[in-house]
Amino acid sequence: MRLRILGTAAGGGVPQWNCACPGCTGARTNPAWRRTHASLAVGNHIVNATPDIAEHVETLRPADASPERTRVMRVVLTDAELDHTLGLFRLREADELEIVATPTVRQALTRGLRLHEVLSPYADVRWRDLTTDGEVALTEDVHVRAVPVSGKRPRYASDEASAPDWVVALRFTDRASGATCLYAPAFGVWSPALGDAMAEAGCVIVDGTFWDDEEPRRTGISSRTATEMGHLPVEATAERLSRLPGRCLYTHLNNTNPLVDPDAPQHKRLAELGVEVAADGMVIEL
């Protein structure tokens, strides 16, 4: 199973257009600091359609390949957040758009964002249900299963009913090789189900939005802590990740996270634990 990490930033990217924090200022000065919205490619499926979807698709095309019209786009969603779904509207040029999502997420996008109504005049929109009690075959060999993470709803869907699968982690399995990967770019609770899924995976790519719990309040971006915003901070998860048998990487870094700076001392602490920070464009072979 081949994974390509397309982006590694939280909402707004790095730099964020309306921010002058040290991370954003550093990214404007040093292009190597820049990060696009968190996304992942598994075969010909893209996980989460971010505002950077067009740039992400371009990175998947070999440099010497002739441009060809992409007839079918396949996207798997972890949630219904705007940062993970706005890119769907940029895929209208495809003849067919296949979206794999939980019924809860599908309903939010259909009712709240009117996605099917807006896109259907341009492309044939097809839905496949992502469930927590079975696998969906993405290809003959690669299957995906949803692991419930939280019932956190997007603000635009605040009137929708509560459900445990508003946010899920994705467990990918290559049935030919037996390789497994767990992708969880956002979670605020280390649940038993999530912990079990991590322990079984050969590669774990997880939420690294904030370094510590007070970061959002200290930097002035929110009155809530990281956990209250639905993100367990790196300080609370790093040692637990270090005890897992598989390779572990952080993604979904906020612009305020000191890990945005490649020379920040926090990188050394993670390296001592054997935990990595994912980079845009990184390829992982399992």
Coordinates of C-alpha atoms in Angstrom, one line a residue:
M1 CA 0.0 0.0 0.0
R2 CA 1.4 3.4 -1.1
L3 CA 0.4 6.5 0.8
R4 CA 1.2 10.0 -0.3
I5 CA 0.8 12.8 2.3
L6 CA -0.6 15.7 0.3
G7 CA -0.9 18.3 3.0
T8 CA -0.3 18.5 6.7
A9 CA -1.8 21.8 8.0
A10 CA -4.9 22.5 10.0
G11 CA -7.6 25.0 8.8
G12 CA -6.2 28.0 7.0
G13 CA -2.9 26.4 6.1
V14 CA 0.5 27.7 6.9
P15 CA 0.8 30.6 6.4
Q16 CA -2.8 31.6 7.1
W17 CA -3.9 34.6 5.0
N18 CA -5.0 36.8 7.9
C19 CA -2.3 35.9 10.5
A20 CA 1.1 37.3 11.4
C21 CA 2.0 34.8 14.2
P22 CA 5.6 33.5 14.3
G23 CA 4.6 30.4 12.3
C24 CA 2.9 32.4 9.5
T25 CA 5.6 35.0 9.4
G26 CA 8.3 32.4 9.3
A27 CA 6.5 30.6 6.4
R28 CA 6.3 33.8 4.4
T29 CA 10.0 34.2 4.8
N30 CA 11.0 30.6 4.5
P31 CA 9.0 28.6 1.8
A32 CA 10.1 25.3 3.4
W33 CA 7.8 26.1 6.4
R34 CA 4.7 26.3 4.2
R35 CA 2.1 23.6 4.6
T36 CA -1.2 23.0 2.7
H37 CA -4.4 21.6 4.3
A38 CA -4.1 18.1 5.6
S39 CA -4.9 15.4 3.1
L40 CA -3.8 12.0 2.1
A41 CA -3.8 9.9 -1.1
V42 CA -4.3 6.2 -0.9
G43 CA -4.0 4.8 -4.4
N44 CA -6.5 6.8 -6.6
H45 CA -8.5 7.9 -3.6
I46 CA -8.0 11.3 -1.9
V47 CA -8.8 11.6 1.8
N48 CA -10.6 14.9 2.4
A49 CA -11.2 17.5 -0.3
T50 CA -9.5 20.6 1.1
P51 CA -9.3 24.1 -0.4
D52 CA -6.0 22.9 -1.8
I53 CA -7.5 20.0 -3.7
A54 CA -6.4 21.2 -7.2
E55 CA -2.8 21.6 -6.1
H56 CA -2.9 18.2 -4.4
V57 CA -4.1 16.5 -7.5
E58 CA -1.3 18.1 -9.5
T59 CA 1.3 16.6 -7.1
L60 CA -0.1 13.1 -7.9
R61 CA 0.7 13.4 -11.7
P62 CA 4.1 12.3 -12.8
A63 CA 6.2 15.2 -14.0
D64 CA 6.6 13.7 -17.5
A65 CA 3.0 12.7 -17.9
S66 CA 0.8 14.4 -20.5
P67 CA -2.2 16.3 -18.9
E68 CA -5.4 14.3 -19.3
R69 CA -8.9 15.0 -18.3
T70 CA -9.7 13.3 -15.0
R71 CA -13.0 11.5 -15.6
V72 CA -13.6 10.2 -12.1
M73 CA -12.6 11.7 -8.8
R74 CA -12.8 9.5 -5.7
V75 CA -12.8 11.1 -2.2
V76 CA -13.0 9.6 1.3
L77 CA -14.1 12.0 4.1
T78 CA -13.3 11.9 7.8
D79 CA -15.9 14.5 8.7
A80 CA -18.0 17.3 7.3
E81 CA -15.8 20.3 8.3
L82 CA -15.4 23.0 5.7
D83 CA -11.6 22.5 5.6
H84 CA -12.2 19.0 4.5
T85 CA -15.1 19.4 2.1
L86 CA -14.8 22.8 0.3
G87 CA -12.6 21.2 -2.3
L88 CA -15.5 19.0 -3.5
F89 CA -16.9 22.1 -5.2
R90 CA -13.6 22.5 -7.1
L91 CA -14.0 19.0 -8.6
R92 CA -17.0 19.9 -10.7
E93 CA -15.0 19.4 -13.9
A94 CA -14.9 15.6 -13.4
D95 CA -17.6 13.6 -15.2
E96 CA -18.2 11.6 -12.0
L97 CA -17.5 12.4 -8.4
E98 CA -17.5 9.5 -5.9
I99 CA -17.7 10.4 -2.3
V100 CA -17.2 7.9 0.5
A101 CA -18.6 9.2 3.8
T102 CA -20.7 8.3 6.8
P103 CA -24.4 8.8 6.4
T104 CA -24.2 11.5 9.0
V105 CA -21.6 13.5 7.0
R106 CA -23.5 12.9 3.7
Q107 CA -26.7 14.4 5.2
A108 CA -24.8 17.4 6.5
L109 CA -23.2 18.1 3.1
T110 CA -26.5 17.5 1.3
R111 CA -28.7 19.7 3.5
G112 CA -26.2 22.1 5.0
L113 CA -24.0 22.8 2.0
R114 CA -26.5 21.7 -0.7
L115 CA -23.5 19.9 -2.3
H116 CA -25.5 17.4 -4.4
E117 CA -27.9 20.2 -5.6
V118 CA -25.0 22.5 -6.5
L119 CA -22.8 19.9 -8.2
S120 CA -25.3 17.6 -10.0
P121 CA -25.7 20.0 -13.0
Y122 CA -21.9 19.6 -13.5
A123 CA -21.0 16.1 -12.5
D124 CA -22.6 12.8 -11.7
V125 CA -22.3 12.7 -7.9
R126 CA -22.2 9.2 -6.4
W127 CA -22.2 8.4 -2.7
R128 CA -20.9 5.3 -0.9
D129 CA -21.7 4.8 2.8
L130 CA -18.7 4.6 5.1
T131 CA -19.7 2.5 8.1
T132 CA -18.2 1.7 11.5
D133 CA -19.3 -2.0 11.5
G134 CA -17.8 -3.1 8.1
E135 CA -15.3 -2.3 5.4
V136 CA -15.7 -0.5 2.1
A137 CA -13.6 -1.8 -0.8
L138 CA -11.8 1.1 -2.4
T139 CA -10.0 -1.2 -4.8
E140 CA -9.8 -5.0 -5.0
D141 CA -7.1 -5.0 -2.3
V142 CA -7.4 -1.8 -0.3
H143 CA -10.4 -1.6 2.0
V144 CA -11.3 1.1 4.6
R145 CA -13.3 1.1 7.8
A146 CA -14.5 4.0 9.9
V147 CA -13.5 4.3 13.6
P148 CA -15.8 6.7 15.5
V149 CA -13.9 9.6 17.0
S150 CA -16.4 12.1 18.1
G151 CA -19.8 13.7 17.7
K152 CA -18.4 17.2 17.0
R153 CA -20.5 18.9 14.4
P154 CA -19.4 21.7 12.0
R155 CA -20.9 25.1 13.0
Y156 CA -23.1 25.2 9.8
A157 CA -24.6 21.9 11.0
S158 CA -25.2 22.8 14.6
D159 CA -29.0 22.1 14.2
E160 CA -28.4 18.6 13.0
A161 CA -28.9 15.6 15.3
S162 CA -26.0 14.3 17.4
A163 CA -24.3 11.1 16.3
P164 CA -21.1 9.3 17.1
D165 CA -19.8 9.3 13.6
W166 CA -19.6 13.0 12.8
V167 CA -15.8 12.6 13.0
V168 CA -14.1 9.3 12.2
A169 CA -10.6 7.9 11.8
L170 CA -10.0 5.8 8.7
R171 CA -8.4 2.4 9.0
F172 CA -7.0 1.3 5.6
T173 CA -6.1 -2.3 5.0
D174 CA -4.2 -3.8 2.1
R175 CA -5.6 -7.4 1.9
A176 CA -2.8 -8.5 -0.4
S177 CA 0.1 -7.5 1.8
G178 CA -1.7 -7.2 5.2
A179 CA -0.4 -3.7 5.6
T180 CA -2.6 -1.3 7.7
C181 CA -2.7 2.5 8.3
L182 CA -4.8 4.5 10.6
Y183 CA -5.5 8.1 9.6
A184 CA -7.0 10.4 12.3
P185 CA -6.3 14.1 11.6
A186 CA -8.7 15.2 14.3
F187 CA -9.6 13.7 17.7
G188 CA -10.2 15.1 21.1
V189 CA -10.5 11.9 23.1
W190 CA -8.2 8.8 23.1
S191 CA -11.1 6.3 23.1
P192 CA -10.6 2.5 23.6
A193 CA -11.8 1.9 20.0
L194 CA -9.3 4.5 18.7
G195 CA -6.5 3.1 20.9
D196 CA -7.1 -0.4 19.7
A197 CA -7.1 0.7 16.1
M198 CA -3.8 2.5 16.6
A199 CA -2.2 -0.5 18.3
E200 CA -3.2 -2.7 15.3
A201 CA -1.8 -0.4 12.6
G202 CA 1.5 -0.6 10.9
C203 CA 1.4 3.2 10.4
V204 CA -0.5 5.8 12.4
I205 CA -1.0 9.4 11.1
V206 CA -2.8 11.5 13.7
D207 CA -3.9 14.9 15.0
G208 CA -1.0 17.2 15.8
T209 CA -3.0 20.4 15.6
F210 CA -1.7 22.0 18.9
W211 CA 1.5 21.3 20.9
D212 CA -0.1 22.0 24.3
D213 CA -3.6 22.4 25.7
E214 CA -3.3 26.2 26.4
E215 CA -1.9 27.1 23.0
P216 CA -5.2 28.4 21.5
R217 CA -5.8 30.6 24.5
R218 CA -2.2 31.7 24.8
T219 CA -2.0 32.7 21.2
G220 CA -5.3 34.4 21.2
I221 CA -7.0 32.4 18.5
S222 CA -9.7 31.0 20.8
S223 CA -11.1 31.2 24.4
R224 CA -11.1 27.4 24.5
T225 CA -8.3 25.0 25.2
A226 CA -7.1 22.6 22.5
T227 CA -9.1 19.7 24.0
E228 CA -12.2 21.9 24.2
M229 CA -11.8 22.6 20.5
G230 CA -11.7 18.8 19.8
H231 CA -8.0 18.3 19.5
L232 CA -5.8 16.4 21.9
P233 CA -2.5 18.3 22.1
V234 CA 0.8 16.7 21.1
E235 CA 2.0 16.9 24.7
A236 CA -0.8 14.6 25.7
T237 CA -0.3 12.0 23.0
A238 CA 3.4 11.8 22.1
E239 CA 4.4 9.3 24.8
R240 CA 1.4 7.1 24.1
L241 CA 2.3 7.1 20.4
S242 CA 5.9 6.1 21.3
R243 CA 4.6 2.9 22.9
L244 CA 2.7 1.8 19.7
P245 CA 4.4 -0.9 17.5
G246 CA 3.9 1.0 14.2
R247 CA 5.4 4.1 12.7
C248 CA 3.7 7.2 14.1
L249 CA 3.5 10.6 12.5
Y250 CA 1.7 13.9 13.3
T251 CA -0.3 15.8 10.8
H252 CA -2.9 18.7 10.8
L253 CA -0.5 21.2 12.4
N254 CA -2.0 24.6 13.2
N255 CA -0.1 27.7 12.3
T256 CA 0.4 28.4 16.0
N257 CA 2.1 25.1 16.6
P258 CA 5.9 25.5 17.3
L259 CA 6.4 22.3 15.2
V260 CA 5.8 24.5 12.1
D261 CA 9.4 25.8 12.7
P262 CA 11.8 23.0 11.6
D263 CA 14.4 24.2 14.1
A264 CA 12.0 24.3 17.1
P265 CA 13.3 22.2 20.1
Q266 CA 10.0 20.3 20.2
H267 CA 11.2 18.3 17.2
K268 CA 14.1 16.9 19.2
R269 CA 11.7 15.8 21.9
L270 CA 9.6 13.9 19.5
A271 CA 12.6 12.4 17.8
E272 CA 13.8 11.0 21.1
L273 CA 10.4 9.3 21.4
G274 CA 10.6 7.9 17.9
V275 CA 7.6 10.0 16.7
E276 CA 7.7 11.9 13.4
V277 CA 6.1 15.0 12.0
A278 CA 4.7 14.4 8.5
A279 CA 5.7 16.7 5.7
D280 CA 3.8 17.7 2.5
G281 CA 4.7 15.4 -0.3
M282 CA 6.0 12.5 1.9
V283 CA 5.5 9.0 0.5
I284 CA 5.1 6.0 2.7
E285 CA 5.3 2.5 1.4
L286 CA 3.7 -0.2 3.6

